[in-house]
RNA sequence: GCCGGAGUGGCGGAAUUGGUAGACGCGGCGGAUUCAAAAUCCGCUGUCCGAAAGGGCUUGGGGGUUCGAGUCCCCCCUCCGGCACCA
């Protein structure tokens, strides 16, 4: 880092350098804090102006890690800061808050190693993060700050859990409703009393609930009623095969498992049955999918969410199971297919190794079946980890010894089990159509099973399974129909013959919400002696997290949640927990699982609106003003949350909306992802990487490894300790100041693009601030203005005001800053009035420097409360403009013309231009194209 | 494998609707200033041919549409991101 000259050097000249920048920045940060400049009142509070429209600009709040801010954090934060300051100047009441996503594994893992309570390390990290964010000059309303670990915050997280627990999804109204309304309908007899037919926790348990009428409510005992009601709750407890991560000591949601490994830490994940809290998010699959249409979100994020939800339309079809005698047994094997039109080509069936039919098959096995081989296969397949499945997709499987009847052909076909069929999707069974499905083709080849094509491939088709369009063949009454017609016809036939019905399936699974960790929100749930769960009453919230003596998980194949160690805390009574219908002294046990980190981040954007409210999660009045129809107007954060946080938060929001707590149907109106900040790295010829301090630049663009002198190539890579290319924001601020840092990150390139950090480039932005300083301030430190306005400067200022405003609106900060450069390069001296407007343009970008100049100009602080300057449309263009003249699309000359010249004048001027006359010698002009105000193109040969 | 996004000087990038490609910044070269240096200011800086005037080429590669293509269409290559036995 080159040493910057200090303003305290021999000369007393006051120049903009790191020392002055720091002095100015600390001065104004202190001023803002002391004068509550960034505090935004709520409706009804003093100073609130209800006539102004609102703008809610939200950052993804950080997880406060021990290592402090990364340079990636201030990228998005600076963007929202500029927008927030600009919108405020444009007359909006701007809500721009910040807080802490503070529950989570790293603090707990640190606690296991060191014995320091996670709360201690987390609060230290929060202090450090807060210090850093304040040092950047971000205009957060710090009076709204909170952390997800605060008891008066997670009290309401628990309250929301109870709201969802006490709700059910009504498919007729396509919305969540209070569970009391369901019970009332049962009591009144207006709704059939039966288990929830969509309760996935009962599917596959061999007890398909649909249609099973339980009889009148009044005739049912307490246990049956509870079982029925619980099957509808949007939060439910179920024994499920979950993603168990032994290394993290907890179960994980599907969304947290990537390629069979944990999203955090990348540890192997195994499948294990556990009794866990689940959210019935699948009930909202269609709402979550359709809601995306109206949102101003990046299309890639919408695509990711909709692919995660994975809606597919098809049919469920029953294949009657045949007894060894060949006669139907009365039971059917139900499959889901998106291609009912291909059923005539279904030459065999496959069920997942976990499918109940596998156990049944052993009972009915014909003597010739090798039971041992079947058992071995099922055992092997069931224990295969997801990682192993990823690595080896060879088609293997065994015959179950059973046959079913293909209802379309009327012929028996064999049933296999194979691990390429997943128990977790559809019914865990498929009809295999090798002619139209490559996986089935591969399996059929491996097992020597017949293949029948039911769609005519084109003549030149050389592949195996054919999945394209074409007329149906070998399919009796479907022959000749295209796929769409054939599907519709087949579904009608199946329906008429009671073999099947249309069905929509989703890849989305219910959301596993229990974690066996310590550092998370406790559930507001207790259990009685019989293991029934009961919600604690609202007035006993929060259920506070007890201290623990040690945090190490106990090694066990039957994992116990860590909170079970807090024995005194676990033991409570019905009276203490507020559970009705029991003797107050009746002992109850608290739920010892905790909520995942997502719980706190699911609704933090709501709490900012009314963070100190002790009576409600947020007040109705604040909700209606700050959220209204659009909720968050702009949400900026990383793309890594495309299907985790952003899906979960939408789900909670929809529940709260349906239950009447929120007006807006969706939480985040506009979403924007800032790009990753990468770093340069150097690569040898063999593609190995060299740490940056081992490389030097010999000449422009040519780099060598210092030790060997071997050339290396510059590439971009993620910042990492091993490459020694991690940048600490504190260091950059110390060297240049926060205003320079802010400008640099915004000038690097488009906000959404991934782009490399290049320390060498920062100086350019620092020089810009020095130029601005010199433009306005003398070496004695006084503001210098001129009384004679320069017309070119005036015009350029109008263009700057116009372009900067427009570019901020479309989040194109790099071009807005380029416009500031152009203005400063052109302006020699400003009048007081020009300086006034120019400083206001600077204010969102470099708030500290703008405040200082504003004060030196003799204006009363703060410039942040000033309106954005106006511009004059007529000053945006010159009277005379340069018009390019092309011949055959190639530039041959340019001419100056009055800006409103008509086509004829332009054509004439072009054809009379000396260069053009010369160029056209010996050629015939065929046509002249004139674009008014843009160019002239002459077609000639 | 499938689905997105991208590829522009030595580097980061600009070109908002098909209309002067390379704005702006970094770096580089030259000059002014200085005892000297830093800082600052001025000029030049895609590439090839040419002494110059001027001209050719140029937005990953190839083809096309158009008076005109970085931008639209088709094929291919490379990189990044996501999904991945979902029937």
Short mmCIF file of C-alpha atoms in Angstrom, two decimals, chain A residues 48 87 119 165 223 260 288 310 365 425 484-485 654 656 790 801-802 923:
data_model
loop_
_atom_site.label_atom_id
_atom_site.label_comp_id
_atom_site.label_asym_id
_atom_site.label_seq_id
_atom_site.Cartn_x
_atom_site.Cartn_y
_atom_site.Cartn_z
CA UNK A 48 -44.35 11.12 11.16
CA UNK A 87 -35.72 7.83 -2.08
CA UNK A 119 -24.41 -15.92 23.56
CA UNK A 165 -49.62 -24.97 14.60
CA UNK A 223 -57.62 -39.53 21.27
CA UNK A 260 -25.94 -35.94 -0.21
CA UNK A 288 -45.86 -20.67 -3.80
CA UNK A 310 -41.41 -29.27 -9.16
CA UNK A 365 -43.28 -65.52 -2.81
CA UNK A 425 -41.90 -39.16 -4.78
CA UNK A 484 -51.66 -34.52 -25.76
CA UNK A 485 -54.77 -36.13 -27.21
CA UNK A 654 -48.67 -16.65 3.38
CA UNK A 656 -49.80 -15.01 8.48
CA UNK A 790 -20.36 28.53 -17.16
CA UNK A 801 -28.82 15.12 -12.12
CA UNK A 802 -30.89 13.36 -14.76
CA UNK A 923 -20.84 5.45 -57.14
#
